[in-house]
PDB file of C-alpha atoms and ligand atoms in Angstrom:
ATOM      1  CA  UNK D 978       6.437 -18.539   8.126  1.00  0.00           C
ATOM      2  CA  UNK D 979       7.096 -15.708   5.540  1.00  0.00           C
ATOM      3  CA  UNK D 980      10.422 -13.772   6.337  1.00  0.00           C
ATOM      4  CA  UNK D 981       8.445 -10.215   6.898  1.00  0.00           C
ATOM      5  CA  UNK D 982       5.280 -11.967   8.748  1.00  0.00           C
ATOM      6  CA  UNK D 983       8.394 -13.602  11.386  1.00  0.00           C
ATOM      7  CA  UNK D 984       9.695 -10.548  11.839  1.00  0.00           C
ATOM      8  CA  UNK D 985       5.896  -9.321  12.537  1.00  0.00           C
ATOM      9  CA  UNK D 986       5.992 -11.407  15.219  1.00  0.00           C
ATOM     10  CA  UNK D 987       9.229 -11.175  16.480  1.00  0.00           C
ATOM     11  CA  UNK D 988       8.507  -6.977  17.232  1.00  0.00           C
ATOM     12  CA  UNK D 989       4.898  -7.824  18.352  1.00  0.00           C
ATOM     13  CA  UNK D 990       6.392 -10.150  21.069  1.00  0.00           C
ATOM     14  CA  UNK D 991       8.814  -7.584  22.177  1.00  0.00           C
ATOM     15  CA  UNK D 992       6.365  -5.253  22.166  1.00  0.00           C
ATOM     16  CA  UNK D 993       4.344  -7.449  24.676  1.00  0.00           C
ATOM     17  CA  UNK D 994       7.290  -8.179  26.582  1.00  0.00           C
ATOM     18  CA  UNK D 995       7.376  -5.149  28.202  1.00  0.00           C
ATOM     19  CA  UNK D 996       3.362  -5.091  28.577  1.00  0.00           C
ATOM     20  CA  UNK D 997       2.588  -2.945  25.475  1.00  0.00           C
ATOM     21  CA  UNK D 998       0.193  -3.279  22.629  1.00  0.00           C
ATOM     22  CA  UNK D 999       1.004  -3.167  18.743  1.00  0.00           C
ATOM     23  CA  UNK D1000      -1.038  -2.269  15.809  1.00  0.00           C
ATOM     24  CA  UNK D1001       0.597  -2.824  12.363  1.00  0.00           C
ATOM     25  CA  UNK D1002      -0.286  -0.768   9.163  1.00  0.00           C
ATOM     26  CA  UNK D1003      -0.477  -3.347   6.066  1.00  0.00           C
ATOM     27  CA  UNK D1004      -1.086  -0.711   3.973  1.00  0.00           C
ATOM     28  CA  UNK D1005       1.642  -1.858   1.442  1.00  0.00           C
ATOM     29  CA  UNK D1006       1.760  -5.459   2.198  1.00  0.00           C
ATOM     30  CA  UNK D1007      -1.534  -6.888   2.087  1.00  0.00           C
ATOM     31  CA  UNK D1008      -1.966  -8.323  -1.846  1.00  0.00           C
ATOM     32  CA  UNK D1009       1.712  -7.650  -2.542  1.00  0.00           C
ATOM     33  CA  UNK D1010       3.319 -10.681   0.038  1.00  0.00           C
ATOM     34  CA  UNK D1011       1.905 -13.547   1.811  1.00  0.00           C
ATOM     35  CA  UNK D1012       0.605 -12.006   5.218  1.00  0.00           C
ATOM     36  CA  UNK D1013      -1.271 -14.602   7.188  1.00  0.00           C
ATOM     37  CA  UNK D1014      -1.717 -12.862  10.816  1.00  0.00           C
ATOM     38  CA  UNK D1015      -2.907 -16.474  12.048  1.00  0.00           C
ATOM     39  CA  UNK D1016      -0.088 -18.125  13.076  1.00  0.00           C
ATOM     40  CA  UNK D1017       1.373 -14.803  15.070  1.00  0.00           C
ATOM     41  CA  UNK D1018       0.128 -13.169  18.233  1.00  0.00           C
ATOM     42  CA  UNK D1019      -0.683 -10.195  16.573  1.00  0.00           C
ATOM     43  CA  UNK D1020      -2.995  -7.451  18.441  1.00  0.00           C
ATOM     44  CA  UNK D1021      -4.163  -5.251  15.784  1.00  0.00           C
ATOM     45  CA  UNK D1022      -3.822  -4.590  12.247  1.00  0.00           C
ATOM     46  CA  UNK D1023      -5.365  -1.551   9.605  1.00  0.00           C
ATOM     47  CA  UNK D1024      -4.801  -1.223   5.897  1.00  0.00           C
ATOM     48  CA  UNK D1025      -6.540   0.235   2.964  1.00  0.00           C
ATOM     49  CA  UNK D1026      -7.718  -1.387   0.143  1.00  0.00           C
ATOM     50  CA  UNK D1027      -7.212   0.538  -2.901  1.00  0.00           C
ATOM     51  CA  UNK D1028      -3.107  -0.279  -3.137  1.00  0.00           C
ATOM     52  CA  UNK D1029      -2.163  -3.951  -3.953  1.00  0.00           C
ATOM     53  CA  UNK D1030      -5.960  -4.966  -3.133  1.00  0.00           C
ATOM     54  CA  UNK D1031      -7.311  -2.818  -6.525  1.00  0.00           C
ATOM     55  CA  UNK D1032     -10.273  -1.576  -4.614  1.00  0.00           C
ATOM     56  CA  UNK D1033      -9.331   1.413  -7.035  1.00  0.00           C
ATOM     57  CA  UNK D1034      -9.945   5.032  -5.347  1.00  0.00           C
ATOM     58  CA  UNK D1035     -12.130   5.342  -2.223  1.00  0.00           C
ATOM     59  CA  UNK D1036     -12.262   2.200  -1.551  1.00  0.00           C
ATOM     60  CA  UNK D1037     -12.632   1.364   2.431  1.00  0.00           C
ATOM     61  CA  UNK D1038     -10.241   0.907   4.610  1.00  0.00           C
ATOM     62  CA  UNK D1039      -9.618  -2.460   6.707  1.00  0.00           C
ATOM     63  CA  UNK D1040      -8.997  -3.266  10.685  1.00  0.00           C
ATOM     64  CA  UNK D1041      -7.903  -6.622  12.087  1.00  0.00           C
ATOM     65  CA  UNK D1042      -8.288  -7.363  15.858  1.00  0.00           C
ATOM     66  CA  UNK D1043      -6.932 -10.458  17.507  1.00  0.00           C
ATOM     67  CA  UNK D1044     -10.051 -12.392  18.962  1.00  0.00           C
ATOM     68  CA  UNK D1045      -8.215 -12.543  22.347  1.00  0.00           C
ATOM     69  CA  UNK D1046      -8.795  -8.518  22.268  1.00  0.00           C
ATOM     70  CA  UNK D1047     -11.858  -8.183  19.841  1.00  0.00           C
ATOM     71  CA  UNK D1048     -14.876  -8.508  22.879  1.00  0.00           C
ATOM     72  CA  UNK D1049     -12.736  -5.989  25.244  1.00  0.00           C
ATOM     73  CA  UNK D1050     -11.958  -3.435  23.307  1.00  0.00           C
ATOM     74  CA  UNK D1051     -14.520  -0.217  22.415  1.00  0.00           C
ATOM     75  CA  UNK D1052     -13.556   1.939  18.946  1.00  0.00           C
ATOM     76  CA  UNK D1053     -14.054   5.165  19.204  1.00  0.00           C
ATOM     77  CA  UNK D1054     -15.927   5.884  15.916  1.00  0.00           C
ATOM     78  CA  UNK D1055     -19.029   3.669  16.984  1.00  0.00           C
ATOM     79  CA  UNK D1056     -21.271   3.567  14.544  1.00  0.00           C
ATOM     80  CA  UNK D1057     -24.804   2.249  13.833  1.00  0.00           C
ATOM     81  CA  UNK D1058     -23.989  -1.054  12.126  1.00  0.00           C
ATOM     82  CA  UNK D1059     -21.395  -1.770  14.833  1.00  0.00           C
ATOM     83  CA  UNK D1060     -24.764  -1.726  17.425  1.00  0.00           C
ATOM     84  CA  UNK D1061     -25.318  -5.289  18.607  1.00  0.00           C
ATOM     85  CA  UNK D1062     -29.009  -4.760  17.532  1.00  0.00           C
ATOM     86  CA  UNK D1063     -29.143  -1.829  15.236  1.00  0.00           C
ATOM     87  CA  UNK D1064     -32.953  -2.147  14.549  1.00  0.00           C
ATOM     88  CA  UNK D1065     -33.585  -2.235  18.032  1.00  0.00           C
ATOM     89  CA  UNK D1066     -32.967   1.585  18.371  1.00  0.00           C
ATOM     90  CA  UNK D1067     -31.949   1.061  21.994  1.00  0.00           C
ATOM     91  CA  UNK D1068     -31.252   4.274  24.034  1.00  0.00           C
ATOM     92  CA  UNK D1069     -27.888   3.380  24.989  1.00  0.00           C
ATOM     93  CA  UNK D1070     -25.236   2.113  22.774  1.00  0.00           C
ATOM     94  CA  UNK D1071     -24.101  -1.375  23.075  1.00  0.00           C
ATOM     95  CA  UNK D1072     -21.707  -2.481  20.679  1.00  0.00           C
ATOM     96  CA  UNK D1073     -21.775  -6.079  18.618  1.00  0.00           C
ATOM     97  CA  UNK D1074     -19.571  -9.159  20.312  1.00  0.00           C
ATOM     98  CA  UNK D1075     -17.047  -9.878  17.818  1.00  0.00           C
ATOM     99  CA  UNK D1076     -15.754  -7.798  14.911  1.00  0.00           C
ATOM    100  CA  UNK D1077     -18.846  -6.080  13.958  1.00  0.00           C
ATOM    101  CA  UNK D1078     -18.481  -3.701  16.520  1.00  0.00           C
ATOM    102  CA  UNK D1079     -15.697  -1.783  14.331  1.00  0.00           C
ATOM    103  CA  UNK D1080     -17.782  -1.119  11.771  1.00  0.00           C
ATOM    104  CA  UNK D1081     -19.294   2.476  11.890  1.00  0.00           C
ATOM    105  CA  UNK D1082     -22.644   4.012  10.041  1.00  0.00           C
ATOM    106  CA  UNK D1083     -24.133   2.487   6.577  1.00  0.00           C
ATOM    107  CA  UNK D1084     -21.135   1.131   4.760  1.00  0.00           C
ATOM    108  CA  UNK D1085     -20.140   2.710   1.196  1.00  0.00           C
ATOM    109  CA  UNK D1086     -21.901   0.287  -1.287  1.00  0.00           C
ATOM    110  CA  UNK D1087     -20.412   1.073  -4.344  1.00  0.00           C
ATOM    111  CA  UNK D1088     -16.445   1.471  -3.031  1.00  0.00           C
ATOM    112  CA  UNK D1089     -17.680  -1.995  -1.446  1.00  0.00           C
ATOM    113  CA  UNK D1090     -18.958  -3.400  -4.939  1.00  0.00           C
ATOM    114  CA  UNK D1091     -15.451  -2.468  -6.587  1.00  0.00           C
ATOM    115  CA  UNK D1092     -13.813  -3.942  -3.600  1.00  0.00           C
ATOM    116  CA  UNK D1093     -15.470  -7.263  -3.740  1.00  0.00           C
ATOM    117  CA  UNK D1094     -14.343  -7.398  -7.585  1.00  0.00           C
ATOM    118  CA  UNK D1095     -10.815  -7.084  -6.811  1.00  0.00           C
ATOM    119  CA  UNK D1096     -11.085  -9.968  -3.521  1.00  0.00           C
ATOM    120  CA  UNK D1097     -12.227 -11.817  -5.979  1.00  0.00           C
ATOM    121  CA  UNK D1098      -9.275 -12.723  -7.931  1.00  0.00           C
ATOM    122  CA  UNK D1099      -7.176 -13.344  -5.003  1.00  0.00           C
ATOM    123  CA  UNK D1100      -9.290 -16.428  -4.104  1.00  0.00           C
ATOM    124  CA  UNK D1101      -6.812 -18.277  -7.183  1.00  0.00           C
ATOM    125  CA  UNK D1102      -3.642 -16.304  -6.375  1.00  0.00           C
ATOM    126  CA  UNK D1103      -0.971 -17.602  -5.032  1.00  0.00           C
ATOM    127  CA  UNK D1104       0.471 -14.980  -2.766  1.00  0.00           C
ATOM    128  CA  UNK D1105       4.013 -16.790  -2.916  1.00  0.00           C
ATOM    129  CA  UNK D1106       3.508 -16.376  -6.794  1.00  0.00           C
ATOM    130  CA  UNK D1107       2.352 -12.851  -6.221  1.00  0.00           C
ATOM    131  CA  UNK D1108       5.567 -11.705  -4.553  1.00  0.00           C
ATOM    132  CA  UNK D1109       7.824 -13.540  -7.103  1.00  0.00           C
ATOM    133  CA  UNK D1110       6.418 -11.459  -8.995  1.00  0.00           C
ATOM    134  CA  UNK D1111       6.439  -8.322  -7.517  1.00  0.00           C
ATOM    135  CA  UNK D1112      10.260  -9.003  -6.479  1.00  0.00           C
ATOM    136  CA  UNK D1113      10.939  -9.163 -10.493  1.00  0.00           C
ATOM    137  CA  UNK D1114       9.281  -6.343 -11.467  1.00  0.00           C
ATOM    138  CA  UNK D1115      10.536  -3.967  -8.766  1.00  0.00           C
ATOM    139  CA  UNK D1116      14.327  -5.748  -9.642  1.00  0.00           C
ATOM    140  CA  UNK D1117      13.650  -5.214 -13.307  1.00  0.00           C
ATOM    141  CA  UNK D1118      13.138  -1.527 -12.674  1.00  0.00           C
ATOM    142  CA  UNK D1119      16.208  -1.010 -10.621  1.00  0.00           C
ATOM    143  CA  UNK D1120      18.223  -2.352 -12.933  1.00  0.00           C
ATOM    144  CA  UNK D1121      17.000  -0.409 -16.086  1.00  0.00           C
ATOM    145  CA  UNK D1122      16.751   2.733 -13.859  1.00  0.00           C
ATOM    146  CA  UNK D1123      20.443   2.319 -13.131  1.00  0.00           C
ATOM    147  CA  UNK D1124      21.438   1.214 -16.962  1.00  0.00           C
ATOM    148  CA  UNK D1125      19.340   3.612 -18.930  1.00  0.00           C
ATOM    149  CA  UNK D1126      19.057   6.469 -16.809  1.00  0.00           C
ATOM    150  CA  UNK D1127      22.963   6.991 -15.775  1.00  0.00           C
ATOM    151  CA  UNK D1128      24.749  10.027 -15.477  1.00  0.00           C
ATOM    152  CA  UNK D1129      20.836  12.094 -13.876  1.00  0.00           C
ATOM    153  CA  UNK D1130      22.188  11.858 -10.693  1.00  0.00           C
ATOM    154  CA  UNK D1131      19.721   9.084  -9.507  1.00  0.00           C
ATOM    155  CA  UNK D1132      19.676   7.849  -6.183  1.00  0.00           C
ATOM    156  CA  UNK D1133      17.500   4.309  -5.858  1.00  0.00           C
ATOM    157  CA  UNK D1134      17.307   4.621  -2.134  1.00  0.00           C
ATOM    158  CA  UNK D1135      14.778   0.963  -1.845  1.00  0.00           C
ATOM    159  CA  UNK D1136      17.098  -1.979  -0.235  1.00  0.00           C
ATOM    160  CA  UNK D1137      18.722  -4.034  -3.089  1.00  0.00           C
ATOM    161  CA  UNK D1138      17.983  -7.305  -0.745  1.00  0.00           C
ATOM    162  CA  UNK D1139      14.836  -8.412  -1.976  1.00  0.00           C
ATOM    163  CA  UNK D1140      13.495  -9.407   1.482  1.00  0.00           C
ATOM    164  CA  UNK D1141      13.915  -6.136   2.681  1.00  0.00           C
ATOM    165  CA  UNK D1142      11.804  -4.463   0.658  1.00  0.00           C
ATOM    166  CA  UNK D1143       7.950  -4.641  -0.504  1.00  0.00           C
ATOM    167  CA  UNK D1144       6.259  -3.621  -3.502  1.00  0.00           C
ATOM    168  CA  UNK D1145       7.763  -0.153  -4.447  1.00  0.00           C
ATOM    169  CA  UNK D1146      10.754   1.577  -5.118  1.00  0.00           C
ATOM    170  CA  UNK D1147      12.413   4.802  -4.405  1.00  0.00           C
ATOM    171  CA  UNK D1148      14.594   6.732  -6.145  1.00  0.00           C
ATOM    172  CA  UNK D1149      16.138   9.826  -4.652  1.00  0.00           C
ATOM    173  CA  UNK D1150      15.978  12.858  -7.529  1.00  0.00           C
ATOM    174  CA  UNK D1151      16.854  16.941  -6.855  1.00  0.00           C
ATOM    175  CA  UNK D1152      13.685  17.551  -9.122  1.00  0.00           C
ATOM    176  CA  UNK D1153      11.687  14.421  -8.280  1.00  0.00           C
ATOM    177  CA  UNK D1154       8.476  16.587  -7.930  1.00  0.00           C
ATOM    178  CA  UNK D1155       8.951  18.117 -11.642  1.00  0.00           C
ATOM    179  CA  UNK D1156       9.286  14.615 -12.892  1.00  0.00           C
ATOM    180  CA  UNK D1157       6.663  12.933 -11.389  1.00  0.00           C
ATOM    181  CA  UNK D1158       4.518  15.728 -12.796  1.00  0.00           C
ATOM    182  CA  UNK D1159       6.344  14.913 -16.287  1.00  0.00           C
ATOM    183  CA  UNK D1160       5.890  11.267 -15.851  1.00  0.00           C
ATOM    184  CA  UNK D1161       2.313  11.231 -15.293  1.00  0.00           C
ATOM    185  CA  UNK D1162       1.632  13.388 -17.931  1.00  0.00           C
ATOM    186  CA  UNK D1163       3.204  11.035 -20.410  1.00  0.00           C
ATOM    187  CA  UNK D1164       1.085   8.389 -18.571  1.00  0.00           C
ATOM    188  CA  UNK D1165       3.333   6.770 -15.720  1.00  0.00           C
ATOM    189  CA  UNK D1166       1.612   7.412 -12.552  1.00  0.00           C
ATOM    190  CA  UNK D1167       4.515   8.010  -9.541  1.00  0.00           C
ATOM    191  CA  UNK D1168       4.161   9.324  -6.231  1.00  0.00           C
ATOM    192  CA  UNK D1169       6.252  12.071  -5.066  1.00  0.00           C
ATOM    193  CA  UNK D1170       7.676  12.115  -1.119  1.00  0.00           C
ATOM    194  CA  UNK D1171       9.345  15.036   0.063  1.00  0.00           C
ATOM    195  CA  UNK D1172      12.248  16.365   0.259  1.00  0.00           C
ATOM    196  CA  UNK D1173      13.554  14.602  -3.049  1.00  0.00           C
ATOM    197  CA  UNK D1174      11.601  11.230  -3.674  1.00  0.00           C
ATOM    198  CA  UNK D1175      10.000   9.333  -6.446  1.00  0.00           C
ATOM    199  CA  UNK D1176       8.085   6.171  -5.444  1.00  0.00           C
ATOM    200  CA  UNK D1177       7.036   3.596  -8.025  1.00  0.00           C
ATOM    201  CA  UNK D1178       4.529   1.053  -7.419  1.00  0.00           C
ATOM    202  CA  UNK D1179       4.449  -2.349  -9.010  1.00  0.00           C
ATOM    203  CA  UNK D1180       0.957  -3.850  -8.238  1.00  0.00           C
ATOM    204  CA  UNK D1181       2.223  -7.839  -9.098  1.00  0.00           C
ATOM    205  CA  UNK D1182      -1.270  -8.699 -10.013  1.00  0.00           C
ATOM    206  CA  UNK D1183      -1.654  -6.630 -13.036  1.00  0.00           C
ATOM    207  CA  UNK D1184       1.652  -4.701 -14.058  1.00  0.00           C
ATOM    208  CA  UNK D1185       3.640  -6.216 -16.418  1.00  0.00           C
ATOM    209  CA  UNK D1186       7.250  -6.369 -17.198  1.00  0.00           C
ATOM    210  CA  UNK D1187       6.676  -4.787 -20.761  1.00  0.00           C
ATOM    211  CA  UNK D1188       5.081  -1.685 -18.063  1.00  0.00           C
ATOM    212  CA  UNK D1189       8.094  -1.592 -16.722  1.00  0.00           C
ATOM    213  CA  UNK D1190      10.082  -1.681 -19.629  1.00  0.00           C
ATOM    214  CA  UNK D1191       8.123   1.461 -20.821  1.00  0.00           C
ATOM    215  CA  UNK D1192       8.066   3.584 -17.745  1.00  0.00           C
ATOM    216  CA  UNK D1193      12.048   3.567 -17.378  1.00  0.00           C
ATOM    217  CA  UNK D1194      11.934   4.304 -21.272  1.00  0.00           C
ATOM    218  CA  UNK D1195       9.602   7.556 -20.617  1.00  0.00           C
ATOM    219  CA  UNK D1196      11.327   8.423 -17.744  1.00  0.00           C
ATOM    220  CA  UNK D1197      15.167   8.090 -19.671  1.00  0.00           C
ATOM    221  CA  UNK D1198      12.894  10.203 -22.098  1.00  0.00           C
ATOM    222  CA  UNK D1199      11.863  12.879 -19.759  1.00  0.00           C
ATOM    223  CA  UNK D1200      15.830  13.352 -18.096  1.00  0.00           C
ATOM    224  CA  UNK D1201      17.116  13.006 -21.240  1.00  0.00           C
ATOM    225  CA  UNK D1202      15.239  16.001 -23.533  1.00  0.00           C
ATOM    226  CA  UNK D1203      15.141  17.647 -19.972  1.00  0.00           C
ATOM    227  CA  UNK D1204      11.261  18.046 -20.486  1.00  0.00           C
ATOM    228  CA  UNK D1205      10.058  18.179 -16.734  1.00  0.00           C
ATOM    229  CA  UNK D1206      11.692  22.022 -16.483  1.00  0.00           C
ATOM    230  CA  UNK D1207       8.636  23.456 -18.581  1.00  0.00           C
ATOM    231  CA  UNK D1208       7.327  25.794 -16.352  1.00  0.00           C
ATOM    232  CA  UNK D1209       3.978  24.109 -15.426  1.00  0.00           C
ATOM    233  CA  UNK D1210       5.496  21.553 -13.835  1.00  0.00           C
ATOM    234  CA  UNK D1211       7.095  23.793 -11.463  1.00  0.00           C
ATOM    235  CA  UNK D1212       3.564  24.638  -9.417  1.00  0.00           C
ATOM    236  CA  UNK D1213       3.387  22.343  -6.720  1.00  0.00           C
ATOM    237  CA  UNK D1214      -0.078  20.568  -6.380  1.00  0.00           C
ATOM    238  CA  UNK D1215      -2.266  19.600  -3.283  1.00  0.00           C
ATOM    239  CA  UNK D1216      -1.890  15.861  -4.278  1.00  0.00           C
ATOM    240  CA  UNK D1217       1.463  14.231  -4.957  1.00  0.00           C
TER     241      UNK D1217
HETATM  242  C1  PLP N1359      -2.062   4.277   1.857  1.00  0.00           C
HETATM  243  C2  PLP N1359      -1.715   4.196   3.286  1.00  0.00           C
HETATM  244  C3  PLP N1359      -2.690   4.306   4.257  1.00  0.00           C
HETATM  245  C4  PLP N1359      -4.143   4.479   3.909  1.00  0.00           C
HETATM  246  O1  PLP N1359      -4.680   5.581   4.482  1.00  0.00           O
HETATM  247  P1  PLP N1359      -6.200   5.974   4.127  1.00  0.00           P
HETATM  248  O2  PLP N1359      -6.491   7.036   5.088  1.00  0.00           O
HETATM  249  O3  PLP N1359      -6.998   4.733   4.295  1.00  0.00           O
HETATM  250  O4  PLP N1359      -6.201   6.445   2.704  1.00  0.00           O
HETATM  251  C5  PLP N1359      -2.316   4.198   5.579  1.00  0.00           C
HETATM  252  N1  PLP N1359      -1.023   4.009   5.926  1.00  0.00           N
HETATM  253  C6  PLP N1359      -0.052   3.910   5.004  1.00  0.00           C
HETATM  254  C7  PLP N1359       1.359   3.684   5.448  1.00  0.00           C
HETATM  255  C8  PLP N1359      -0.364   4.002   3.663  1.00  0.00           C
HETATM  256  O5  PLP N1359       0.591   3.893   2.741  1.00  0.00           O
END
């Protein structure tokens, strides 16, 4: 069993130890590690799409239910398509046996179209592969980070042990908001996490170590010539 999925299970069954439920968030696992829920006793899992699964913005969200839970339990957004007979236009609502009945109203057919594109590769991926990768490219960062950008009074605040971390890495920064704003101006997309943190994300699938090479190189750039303390970058935005 993969290291992170054992430990999935390992918190699930102490969890139902003492008679409670668990719901995991794969937001930042699923497409970035091997995460096969079938061998564990897991009760439910949600995610979204758009992260390692390239279902690119808007793209819907997912839920897994263990089939010893899925005919038992109701969701509280019920929806039309979750109906067990949706053209029956029943007057009372009576939701689907298995899985269906999580799904709400008429499903977003375009995010859904994008979606399906990005599934599609991962029926030739390796996930081992994928996280081989993904463990080399968030590596390769660290260690530039640390070599090129010395003396800016970095903090890289993501586990050095590879199998404690996923896909991302942090890097602590007293004006991490005015360089992520730099950053993605000069075309290296970051997130920003307050009070002080810069998150990278290394989707394994597509990013490449030359990416990597260049986003430490713009953001040496960036501390270096000092340009994230122009002014504009000083207005903090809704999204970050
Ligand atoms: C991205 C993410 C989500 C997704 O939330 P949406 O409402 O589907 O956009 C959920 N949980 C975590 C931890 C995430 O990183």
């Amino acid at each position: 069993m993969f290291p992170a999925v054992k430990i999935l299970a390992e918190i699930t069954a102490a969890a139902h130890r003492v008679g409670a439920l668990m719901i995991w968030d794969l937001s930042h696992s699923t497409g970035a590690m091997p995460i096969d829920l079938s061998a564990t006793d897991v009760d439910f899992a949600v995610g979204c799409t758009y992260k390692y699964l390239n279902g690119g913005p808007g793209a819907p969200a997912f839920t897994y239910v263990s089939g010893r839970l899925v005919s038992t339990v109701s969701q509280p957004l019920s929806g039309w398509m979750g109906h067990k007979e949706p053209f029956a236009f029943s007057l009372h609502y009576q939701p689907a046996d298995a899985i269906r009945r999580f799904v709400c109203g008429t499903p977003q057919i375009l995010s859904l179209a994008c979606l399906q594109e990005g599934l599609t590769i991962f029926a030739d991926v390796d996930m081992r592969e994928v996280r081989a990768k993904s463990i080399a490219l968030t590596s390769l960062f660290m260690e530039l980070v640390e070599r090129e950008c010395a003396g800016h009074g970095l903090e890289i605040v993501t586990p050095r042990m590879a199998g404690q971390r996923g896909s991302h890495v942090s890097i602590a920064c007293a004006n991490g908001y005015r360089v992520i704003r730099a950053l993605a101006d000069r075309g290296v997309l970051g997130d920003f996490r307050a009070p002080d943190l810069m998150r990278f994300g290394f989707t394994p699938l597509y990013c490449s170590y030359v990416d990597v090479i260049n986003a430490v190189r713009t953001l040496k750039q960036v501390l270096d010539d000092a340009s994230w303390r122009e002014e504009r970058y000083a207005t903090v935005l809704e999204v970050t």
